[in-house]
CSV table of C-alpha atoms in Angstrom, one decimal:
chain,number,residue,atom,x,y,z
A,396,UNK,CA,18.0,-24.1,7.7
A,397,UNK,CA,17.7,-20.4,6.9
A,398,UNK,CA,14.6,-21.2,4.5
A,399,UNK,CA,12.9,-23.2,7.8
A,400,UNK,CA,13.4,-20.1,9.9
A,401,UNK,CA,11.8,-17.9,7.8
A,402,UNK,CA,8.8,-20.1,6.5
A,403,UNK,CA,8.2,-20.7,10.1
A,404,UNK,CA,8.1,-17.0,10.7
A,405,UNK,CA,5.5,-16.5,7.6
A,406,UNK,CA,3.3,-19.3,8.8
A,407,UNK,CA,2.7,-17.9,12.5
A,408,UNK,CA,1.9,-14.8,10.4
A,409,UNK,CA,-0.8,-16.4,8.2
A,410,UNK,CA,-1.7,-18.4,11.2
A,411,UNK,CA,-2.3,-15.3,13.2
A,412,UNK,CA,-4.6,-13.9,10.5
A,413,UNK,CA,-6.4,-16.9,9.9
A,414,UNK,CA,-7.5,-16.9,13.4
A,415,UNK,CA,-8.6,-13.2,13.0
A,416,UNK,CA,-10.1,-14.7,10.5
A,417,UNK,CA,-12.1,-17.1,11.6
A,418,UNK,CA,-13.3,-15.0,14.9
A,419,UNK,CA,-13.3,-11.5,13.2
A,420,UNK,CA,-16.9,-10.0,15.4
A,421,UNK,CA,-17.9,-8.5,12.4
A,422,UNK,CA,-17.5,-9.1,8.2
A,423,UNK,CA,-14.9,-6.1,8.0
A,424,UNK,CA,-12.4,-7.6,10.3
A,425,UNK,CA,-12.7,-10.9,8.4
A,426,UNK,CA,-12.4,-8.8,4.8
A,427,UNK,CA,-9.3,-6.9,6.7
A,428,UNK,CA,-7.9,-10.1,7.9
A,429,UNK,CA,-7.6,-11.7,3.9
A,430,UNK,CA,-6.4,-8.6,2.9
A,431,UNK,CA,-3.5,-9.0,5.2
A,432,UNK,CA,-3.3,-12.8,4.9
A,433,UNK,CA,-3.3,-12.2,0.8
A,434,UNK,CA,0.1,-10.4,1.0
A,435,UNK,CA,1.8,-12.8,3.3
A,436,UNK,CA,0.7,-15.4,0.9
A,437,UNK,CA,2.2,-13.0,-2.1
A,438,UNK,CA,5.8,-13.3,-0.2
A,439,UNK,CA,5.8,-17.1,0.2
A,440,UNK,CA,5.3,-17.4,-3.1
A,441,UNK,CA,8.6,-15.2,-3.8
A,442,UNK,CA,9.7,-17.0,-1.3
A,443,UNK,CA,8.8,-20.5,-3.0
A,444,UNK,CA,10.8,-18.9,-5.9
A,445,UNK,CA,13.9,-18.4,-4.1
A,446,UNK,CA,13.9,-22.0,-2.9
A,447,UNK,CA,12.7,-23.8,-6.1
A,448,UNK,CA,15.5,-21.3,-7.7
A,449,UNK,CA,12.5,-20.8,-10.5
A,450,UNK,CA,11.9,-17.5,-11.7
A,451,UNK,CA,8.2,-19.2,-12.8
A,452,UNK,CA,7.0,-18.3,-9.3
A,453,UNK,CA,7.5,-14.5,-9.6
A,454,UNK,CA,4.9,-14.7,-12.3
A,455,UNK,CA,2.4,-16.3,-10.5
A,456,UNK,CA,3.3,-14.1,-7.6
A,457,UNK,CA,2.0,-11.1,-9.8
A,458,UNK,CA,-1.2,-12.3,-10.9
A,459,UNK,CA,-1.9,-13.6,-7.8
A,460,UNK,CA,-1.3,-10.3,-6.3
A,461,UNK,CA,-3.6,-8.3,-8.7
A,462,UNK,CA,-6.3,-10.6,-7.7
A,463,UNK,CA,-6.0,-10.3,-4.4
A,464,UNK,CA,-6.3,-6.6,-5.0
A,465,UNK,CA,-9.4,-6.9,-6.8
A,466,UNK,CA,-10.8,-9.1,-4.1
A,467,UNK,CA,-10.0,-6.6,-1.4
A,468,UNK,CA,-11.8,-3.7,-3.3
A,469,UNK,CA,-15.0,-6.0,-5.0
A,470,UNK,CA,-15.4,-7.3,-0.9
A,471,UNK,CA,-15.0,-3.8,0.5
A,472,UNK,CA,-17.5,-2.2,-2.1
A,473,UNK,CA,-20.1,-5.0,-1.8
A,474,UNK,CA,-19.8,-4.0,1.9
A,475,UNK,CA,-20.4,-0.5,1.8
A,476,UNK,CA,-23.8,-1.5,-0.1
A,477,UNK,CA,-26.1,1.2,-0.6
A,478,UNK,CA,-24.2,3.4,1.8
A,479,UNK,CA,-21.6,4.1,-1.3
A,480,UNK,CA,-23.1,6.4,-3.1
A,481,UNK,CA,-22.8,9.3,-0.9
B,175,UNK,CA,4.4,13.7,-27.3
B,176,UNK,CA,1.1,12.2,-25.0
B,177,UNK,CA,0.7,9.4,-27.5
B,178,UNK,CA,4.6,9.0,-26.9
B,179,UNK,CA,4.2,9.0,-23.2
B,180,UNK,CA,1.3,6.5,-23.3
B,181,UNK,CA,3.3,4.0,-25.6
B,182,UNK,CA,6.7,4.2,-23.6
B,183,UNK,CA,4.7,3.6,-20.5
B,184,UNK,CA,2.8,0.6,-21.9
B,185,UNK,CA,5.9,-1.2,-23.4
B,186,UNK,CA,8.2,-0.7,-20.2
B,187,UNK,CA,4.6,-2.7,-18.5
B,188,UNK,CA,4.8,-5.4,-20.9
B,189,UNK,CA,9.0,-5.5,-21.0
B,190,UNK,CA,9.2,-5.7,-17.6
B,191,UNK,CA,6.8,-8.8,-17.1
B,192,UNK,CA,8.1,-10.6,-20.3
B,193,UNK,CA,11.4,-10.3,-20.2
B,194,UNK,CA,14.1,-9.3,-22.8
B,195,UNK,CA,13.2,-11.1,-26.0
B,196,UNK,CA,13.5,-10.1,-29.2
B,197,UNK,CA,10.2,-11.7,-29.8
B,198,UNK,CA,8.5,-10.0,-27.6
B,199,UNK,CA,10.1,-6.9,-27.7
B,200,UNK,CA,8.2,-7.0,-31.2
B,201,UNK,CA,4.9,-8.4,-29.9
B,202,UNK,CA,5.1,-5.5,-26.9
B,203,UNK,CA,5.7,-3.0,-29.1
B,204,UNK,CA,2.5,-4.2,-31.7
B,205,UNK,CA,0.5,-4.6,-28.4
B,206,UNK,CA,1.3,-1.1,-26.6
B,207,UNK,CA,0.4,0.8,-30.2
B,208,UNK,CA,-2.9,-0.7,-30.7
B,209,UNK,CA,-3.7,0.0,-26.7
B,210,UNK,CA,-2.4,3.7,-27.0
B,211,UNK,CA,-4.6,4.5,-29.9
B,212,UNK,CA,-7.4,3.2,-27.9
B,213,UNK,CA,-6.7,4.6,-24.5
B,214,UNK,CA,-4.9,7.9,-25.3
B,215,UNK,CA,-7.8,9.9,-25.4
B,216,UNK,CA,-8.5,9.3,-21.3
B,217,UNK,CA,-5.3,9.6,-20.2
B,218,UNK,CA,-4.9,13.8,-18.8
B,219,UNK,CA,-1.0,14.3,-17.9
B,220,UNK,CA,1.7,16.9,-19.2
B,221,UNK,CA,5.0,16.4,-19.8
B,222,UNK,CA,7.5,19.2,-20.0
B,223,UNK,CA,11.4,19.7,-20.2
B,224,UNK,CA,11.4,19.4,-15.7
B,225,UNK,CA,10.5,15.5,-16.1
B,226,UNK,CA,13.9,14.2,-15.4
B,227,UNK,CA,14.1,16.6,-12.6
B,228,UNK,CA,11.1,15.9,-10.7
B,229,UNK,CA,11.9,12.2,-11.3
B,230,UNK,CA,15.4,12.9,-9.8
B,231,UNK,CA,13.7,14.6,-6.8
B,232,UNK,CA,11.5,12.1,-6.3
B,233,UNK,CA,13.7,9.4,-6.7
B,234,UNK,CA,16.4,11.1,-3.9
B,235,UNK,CA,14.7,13.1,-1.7
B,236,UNK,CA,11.1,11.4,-1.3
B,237,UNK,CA,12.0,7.6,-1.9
B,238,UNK,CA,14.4,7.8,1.2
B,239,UNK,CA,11.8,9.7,3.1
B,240,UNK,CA,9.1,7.5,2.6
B,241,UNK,CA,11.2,4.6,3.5
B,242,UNK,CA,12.4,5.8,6.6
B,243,UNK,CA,8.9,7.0,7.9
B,244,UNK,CA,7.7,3.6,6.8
B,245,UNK,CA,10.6,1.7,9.2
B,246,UNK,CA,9.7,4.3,12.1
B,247,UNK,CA,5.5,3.7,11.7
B,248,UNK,CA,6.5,-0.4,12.0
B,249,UNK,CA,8.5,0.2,14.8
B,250,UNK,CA,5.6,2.6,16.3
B,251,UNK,CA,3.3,-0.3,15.2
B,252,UNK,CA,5.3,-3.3,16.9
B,253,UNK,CA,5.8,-1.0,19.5
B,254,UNK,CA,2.0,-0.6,20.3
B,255,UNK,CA,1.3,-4.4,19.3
B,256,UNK,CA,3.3,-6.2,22.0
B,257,UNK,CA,2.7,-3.5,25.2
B,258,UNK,CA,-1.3,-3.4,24.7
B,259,UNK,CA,-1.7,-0.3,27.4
B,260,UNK,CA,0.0,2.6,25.6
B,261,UNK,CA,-2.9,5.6,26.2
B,262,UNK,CA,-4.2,6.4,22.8
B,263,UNK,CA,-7.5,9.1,21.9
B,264,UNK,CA,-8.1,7.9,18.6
B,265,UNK,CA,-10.6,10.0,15.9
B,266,UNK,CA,-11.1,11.1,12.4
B,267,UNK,CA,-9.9,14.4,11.5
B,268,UNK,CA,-9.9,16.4,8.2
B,269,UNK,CA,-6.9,17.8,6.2
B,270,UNK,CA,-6.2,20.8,3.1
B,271,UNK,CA,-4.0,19.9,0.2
B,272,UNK,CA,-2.5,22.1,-2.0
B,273,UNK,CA,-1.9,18.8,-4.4
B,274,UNK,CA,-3.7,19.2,-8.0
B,275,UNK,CA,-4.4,16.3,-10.1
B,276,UNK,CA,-5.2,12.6,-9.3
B,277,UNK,CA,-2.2,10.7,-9.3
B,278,UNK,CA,-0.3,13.6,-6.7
B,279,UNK,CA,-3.2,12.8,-4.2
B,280,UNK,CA,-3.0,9.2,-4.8
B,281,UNK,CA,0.8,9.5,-3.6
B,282,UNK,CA,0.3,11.6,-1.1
B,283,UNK,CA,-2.9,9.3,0.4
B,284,UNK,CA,-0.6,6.3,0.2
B,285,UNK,CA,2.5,8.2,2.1
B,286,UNK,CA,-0.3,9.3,5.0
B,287,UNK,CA,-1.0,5.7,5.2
B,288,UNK,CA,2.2,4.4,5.8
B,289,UNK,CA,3.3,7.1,8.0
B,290,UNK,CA,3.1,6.1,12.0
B,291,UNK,CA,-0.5,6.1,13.6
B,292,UNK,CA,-2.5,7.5,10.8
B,293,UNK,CA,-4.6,5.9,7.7
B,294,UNK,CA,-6.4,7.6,4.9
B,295,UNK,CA,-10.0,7.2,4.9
B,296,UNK,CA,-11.5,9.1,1.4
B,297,UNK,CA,-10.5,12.1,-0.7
B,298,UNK,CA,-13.0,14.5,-1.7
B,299,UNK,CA,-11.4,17.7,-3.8
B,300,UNK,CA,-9.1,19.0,-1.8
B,301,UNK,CA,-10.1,17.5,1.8
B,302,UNK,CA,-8.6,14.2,2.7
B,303,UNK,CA,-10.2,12.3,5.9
B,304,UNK,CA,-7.7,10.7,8.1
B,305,UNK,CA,-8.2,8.2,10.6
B,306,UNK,CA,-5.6,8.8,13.5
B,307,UNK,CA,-4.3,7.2,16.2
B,308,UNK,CA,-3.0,9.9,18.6
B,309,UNK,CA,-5.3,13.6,17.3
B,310,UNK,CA,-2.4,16.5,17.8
B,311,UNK,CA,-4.2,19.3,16.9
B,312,UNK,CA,-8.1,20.8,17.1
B,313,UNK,CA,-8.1,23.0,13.8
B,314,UNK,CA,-7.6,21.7,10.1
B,315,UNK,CA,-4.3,23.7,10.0
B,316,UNK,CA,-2.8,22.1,13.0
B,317,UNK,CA,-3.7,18.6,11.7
B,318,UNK,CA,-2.8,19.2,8.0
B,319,UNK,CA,1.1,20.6,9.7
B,320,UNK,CA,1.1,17.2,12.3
B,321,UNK,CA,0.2,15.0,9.4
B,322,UNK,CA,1.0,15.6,6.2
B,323,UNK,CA,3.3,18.7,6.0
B,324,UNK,CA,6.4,17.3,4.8
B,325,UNK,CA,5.1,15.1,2.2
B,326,UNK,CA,3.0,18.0,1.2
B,327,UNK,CA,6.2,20.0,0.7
B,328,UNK,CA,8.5,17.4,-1.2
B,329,UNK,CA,5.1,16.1,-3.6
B,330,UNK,CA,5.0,19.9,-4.4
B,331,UNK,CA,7.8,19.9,-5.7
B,332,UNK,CA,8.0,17.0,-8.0
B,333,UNK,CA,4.3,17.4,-8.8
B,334,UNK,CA,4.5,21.1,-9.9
C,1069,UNK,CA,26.0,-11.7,-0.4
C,1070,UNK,CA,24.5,-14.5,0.9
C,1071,UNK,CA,24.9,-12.6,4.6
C,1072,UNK,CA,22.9,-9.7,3.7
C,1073,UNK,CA,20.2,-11.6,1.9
C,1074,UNK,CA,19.6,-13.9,5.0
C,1075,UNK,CA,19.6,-11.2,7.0
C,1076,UNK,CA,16.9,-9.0,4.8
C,1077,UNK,CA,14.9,-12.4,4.6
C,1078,UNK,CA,14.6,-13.3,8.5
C,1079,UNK,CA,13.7,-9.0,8.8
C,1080,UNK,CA,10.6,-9.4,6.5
C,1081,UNK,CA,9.2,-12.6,8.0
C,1082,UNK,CA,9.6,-11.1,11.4
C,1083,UNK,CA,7.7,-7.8,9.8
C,1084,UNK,CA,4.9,-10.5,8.2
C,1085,UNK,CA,4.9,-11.8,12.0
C,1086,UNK,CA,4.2,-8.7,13.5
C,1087,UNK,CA,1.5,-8.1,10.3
C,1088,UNK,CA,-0.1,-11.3,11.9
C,1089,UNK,CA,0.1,-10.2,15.4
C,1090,UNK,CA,-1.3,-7.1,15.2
C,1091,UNK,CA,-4.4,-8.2,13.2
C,1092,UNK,CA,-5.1,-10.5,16.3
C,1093,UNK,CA,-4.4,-8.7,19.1
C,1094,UNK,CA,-5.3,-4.6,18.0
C,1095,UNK,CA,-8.1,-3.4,19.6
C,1096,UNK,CA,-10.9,-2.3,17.1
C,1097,UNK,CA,-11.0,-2.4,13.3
C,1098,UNK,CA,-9.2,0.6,12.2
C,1099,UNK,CA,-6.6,0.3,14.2
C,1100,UNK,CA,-5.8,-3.6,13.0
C,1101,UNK,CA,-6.3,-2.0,9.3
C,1102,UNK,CA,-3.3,-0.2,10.3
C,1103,UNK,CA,-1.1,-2.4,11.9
C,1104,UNK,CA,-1.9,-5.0,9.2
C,1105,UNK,CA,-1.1,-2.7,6.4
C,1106,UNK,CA,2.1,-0.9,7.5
C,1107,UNK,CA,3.7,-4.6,9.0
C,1108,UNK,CA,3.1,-6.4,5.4
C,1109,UNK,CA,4.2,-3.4,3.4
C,1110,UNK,CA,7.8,-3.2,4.8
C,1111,UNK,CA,7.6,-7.1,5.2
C,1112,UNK,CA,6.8,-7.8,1.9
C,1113,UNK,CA,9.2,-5.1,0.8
C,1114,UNK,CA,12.2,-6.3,2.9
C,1115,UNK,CA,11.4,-10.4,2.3
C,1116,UNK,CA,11.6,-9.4,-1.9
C,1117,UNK,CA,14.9,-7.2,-1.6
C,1118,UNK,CA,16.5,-10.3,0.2
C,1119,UNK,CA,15.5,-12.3,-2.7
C,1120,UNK,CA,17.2,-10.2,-4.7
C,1121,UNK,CA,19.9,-10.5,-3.2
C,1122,UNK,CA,19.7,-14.1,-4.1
C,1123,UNK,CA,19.4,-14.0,-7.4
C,1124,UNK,CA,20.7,-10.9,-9.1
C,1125,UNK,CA,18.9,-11.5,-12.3
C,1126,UNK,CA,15.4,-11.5,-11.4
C,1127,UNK,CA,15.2,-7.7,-10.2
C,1128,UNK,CA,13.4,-6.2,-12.7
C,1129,UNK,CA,9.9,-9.0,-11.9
C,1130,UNK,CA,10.8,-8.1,-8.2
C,1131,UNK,CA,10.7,-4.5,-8.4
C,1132,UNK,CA,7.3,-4.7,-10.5
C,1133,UNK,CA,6.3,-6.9,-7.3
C,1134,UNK,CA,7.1,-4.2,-5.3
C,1135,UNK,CA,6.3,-1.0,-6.7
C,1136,UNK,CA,2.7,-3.3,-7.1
C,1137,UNK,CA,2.8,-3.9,-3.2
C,1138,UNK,CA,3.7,-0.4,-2.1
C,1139,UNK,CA,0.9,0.8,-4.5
C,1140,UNK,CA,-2.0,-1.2,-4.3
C,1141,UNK,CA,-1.5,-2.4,-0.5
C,1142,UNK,CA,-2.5,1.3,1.0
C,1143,UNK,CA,-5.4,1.7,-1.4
C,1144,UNK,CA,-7.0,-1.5,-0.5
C,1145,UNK,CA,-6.9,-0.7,2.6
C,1146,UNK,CA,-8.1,3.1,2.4
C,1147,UNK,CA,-11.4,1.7,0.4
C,1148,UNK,CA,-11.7,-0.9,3.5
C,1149,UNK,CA,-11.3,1.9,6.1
C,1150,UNK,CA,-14.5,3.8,4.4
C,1151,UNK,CA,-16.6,0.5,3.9
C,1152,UNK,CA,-16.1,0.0,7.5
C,1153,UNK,CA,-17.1,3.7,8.7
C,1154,UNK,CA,-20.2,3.7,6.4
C,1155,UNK,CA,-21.4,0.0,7.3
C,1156,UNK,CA,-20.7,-0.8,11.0
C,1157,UNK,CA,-20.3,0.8,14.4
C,1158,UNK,CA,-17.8,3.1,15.3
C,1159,UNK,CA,-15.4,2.2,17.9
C,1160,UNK,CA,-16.2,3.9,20.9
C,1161,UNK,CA,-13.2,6.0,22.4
C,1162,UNK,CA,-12.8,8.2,19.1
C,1163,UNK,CA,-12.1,11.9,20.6
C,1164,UNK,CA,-13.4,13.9,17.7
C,1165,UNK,CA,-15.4,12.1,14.4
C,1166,UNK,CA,-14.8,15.4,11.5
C,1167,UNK,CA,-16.2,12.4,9.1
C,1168,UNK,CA,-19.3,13.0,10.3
C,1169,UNK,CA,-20.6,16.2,8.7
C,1170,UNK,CA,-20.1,14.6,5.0
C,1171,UNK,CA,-21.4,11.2,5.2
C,1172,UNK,CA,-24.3,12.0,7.8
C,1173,UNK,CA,-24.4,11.2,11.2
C,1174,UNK,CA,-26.9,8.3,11.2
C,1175,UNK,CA,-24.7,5.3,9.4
C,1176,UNK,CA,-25.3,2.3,11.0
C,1177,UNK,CA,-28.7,0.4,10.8
């Protein structure tokens, strides 16, 4: 019951952001957008753990939240373009 | 003693996401040498005799700081997210810090962002570029007291 | 035990909520970089302490989760903050733009 609540709370939040990212007017709102949508994602996983009572999940949780790091910066850096260097 | 430093910090990494094994507590400890000898020679931090100190300090005074200005900036954030009219003049403004070294700013550009209405833009030297919601102040000394003066005084401190 | 975890768990998926909210309905770009960041920092932060809660035993993974989060989470978003000042309009209301004078005024094509 407790677990419903709260998933249902996360997935209006990832819904929310999917939208933004979907209509985002221009590519920094859509890169802003997964950021945010990246780290709700990282707690479901924990929260998947919690449920599944496997401590597995954390793992995954980790590494999927150094990639999403990665993401954010290779996406913002590829956007700054030639405009970086200064 | 930076060779030390280097290898305790690696094999706390490498305990913490494998667990405590006696296996690995081997393998982690074969792992974290050969990555100190290669990676000790970029590393640039001291340690002296204050360490357990300025961890003390920061683990009393700044952690529960940090927390509660994080709690206040979400209520600040929910705040401005479900009344959409609250008047704001937002803008970018520069602030001094007295901070040396890289991992000092890093802490103090992450506390700026998590602290209500404002967001840390770049660091150049000694300048950091904020983006604010609400600008206070019109010189760099009024923004750099508005902003970032009590992190300022507890990073000094604990990064001496 | 089991009150307090509940209780930490429903907070951070209200803080994720608001995360979400605010990335749809802020204004302009910076300002939804901030709302998003700050919301799924604590969230993220409250939602794995009410884990813990749970499960006693899995701290140490948790708090390498967070001290990841709270690290990580504010960086990405400063680097995001400069790629959108360099690469795309301004918004339009800013009062005073001290930015200006180091990267050059004219940065949008």
């Amino acid at each position: 019951m407790i677990t419903i609540i709260v998933f249902s709370l996360v997935g209006l939040g990832i819904l929310f952001a999917v939208i933004r990212l979907l209509k985002g007017p221009t590519a920094a709102d859509r890169v802003v957008s997964l950021d945010t949508f990246n780290v709700i994602v990282i707690g479901t996983i924990a929260l998947l753990a919690h449920v599944f009572d496997n401590n597995l999940y954390l793992d995954i949780a980790i590494v999927y939240g150094i990639l999403a790091f990665l993401e954010t910066i290779v996406f913002a850096r590829y956007l700054e373009g030639h405009y970086g260097n200064r | 003693m930076k060779y030390v430093a280097t290898f305790l910090v690696l094999f706390v990494i490498y305990i913490l996401l494998a667990g405590w094994v006696i296996d690995e507590l081997i393998l982690g400890a074969v792992i974290a040498l050969i990555l100190t000898l290669i990676i000790a020679k970029y590393v640039d931090y001291k340690i002296d005799y204050l360490l357990p100190y300025r961890l003390l300090v920061f683990i009393v005074v700044y952690i529960p700081v940090f927390l509660w200005q994080l709690v206040l900036s979400n209520l600040n954030v929910a705040r401005r997210v479900l009344s959409i009219d609250i008047p704001v003049n937002p803008g970018f403004v520069k602030i001094k810090t007295e901070l040396k070294g890289d991992f000092a700013k890093l802490i103090l550009a992450n506390s700026i962002t998590l602290t209500p209405g404002t967001l840390s833009v770049d660091v150049k030297g000694d300048t950091l570029y904020i983006h604010t919601i609400d600008v206070k102040g019109s010189s760099i000394e009024e923004n750099t007291e508005h902003i970032s003066a009590v992190f300022e005084r507890i990073l000094g401190v604990v990064f001496k | 035990m089991e009150i307090v975890s509940t209780v930490f768990m429903i907070i951070g998926g209200l803080f994720y909520l608001l995360g979400g909210l605010g990335i749809l309905r802020m204004p302009d770009t910076f300002d939804r970089i901030q709302a998003g960041t700050k919301a799924t920092t604590l969230g993220a932060f409250s939602l794995l302490i009410g884990i813990t809660f749970a499960h006693p035993d899995w701290w140490l993974k948790i708090l390498l989760i967070i001290i990841f989060i709270v690290l990580a989470n504010p960086i990405g978003s400063s680097v995001l903050a400069k790629a959108a000042y360099l690469s795309f309009e301004k918004p339009s209301n800013l009062v005073t733009d001290e930015l200006e004078d180091v990267f050059g005024g004219d940065t949008n094509d």
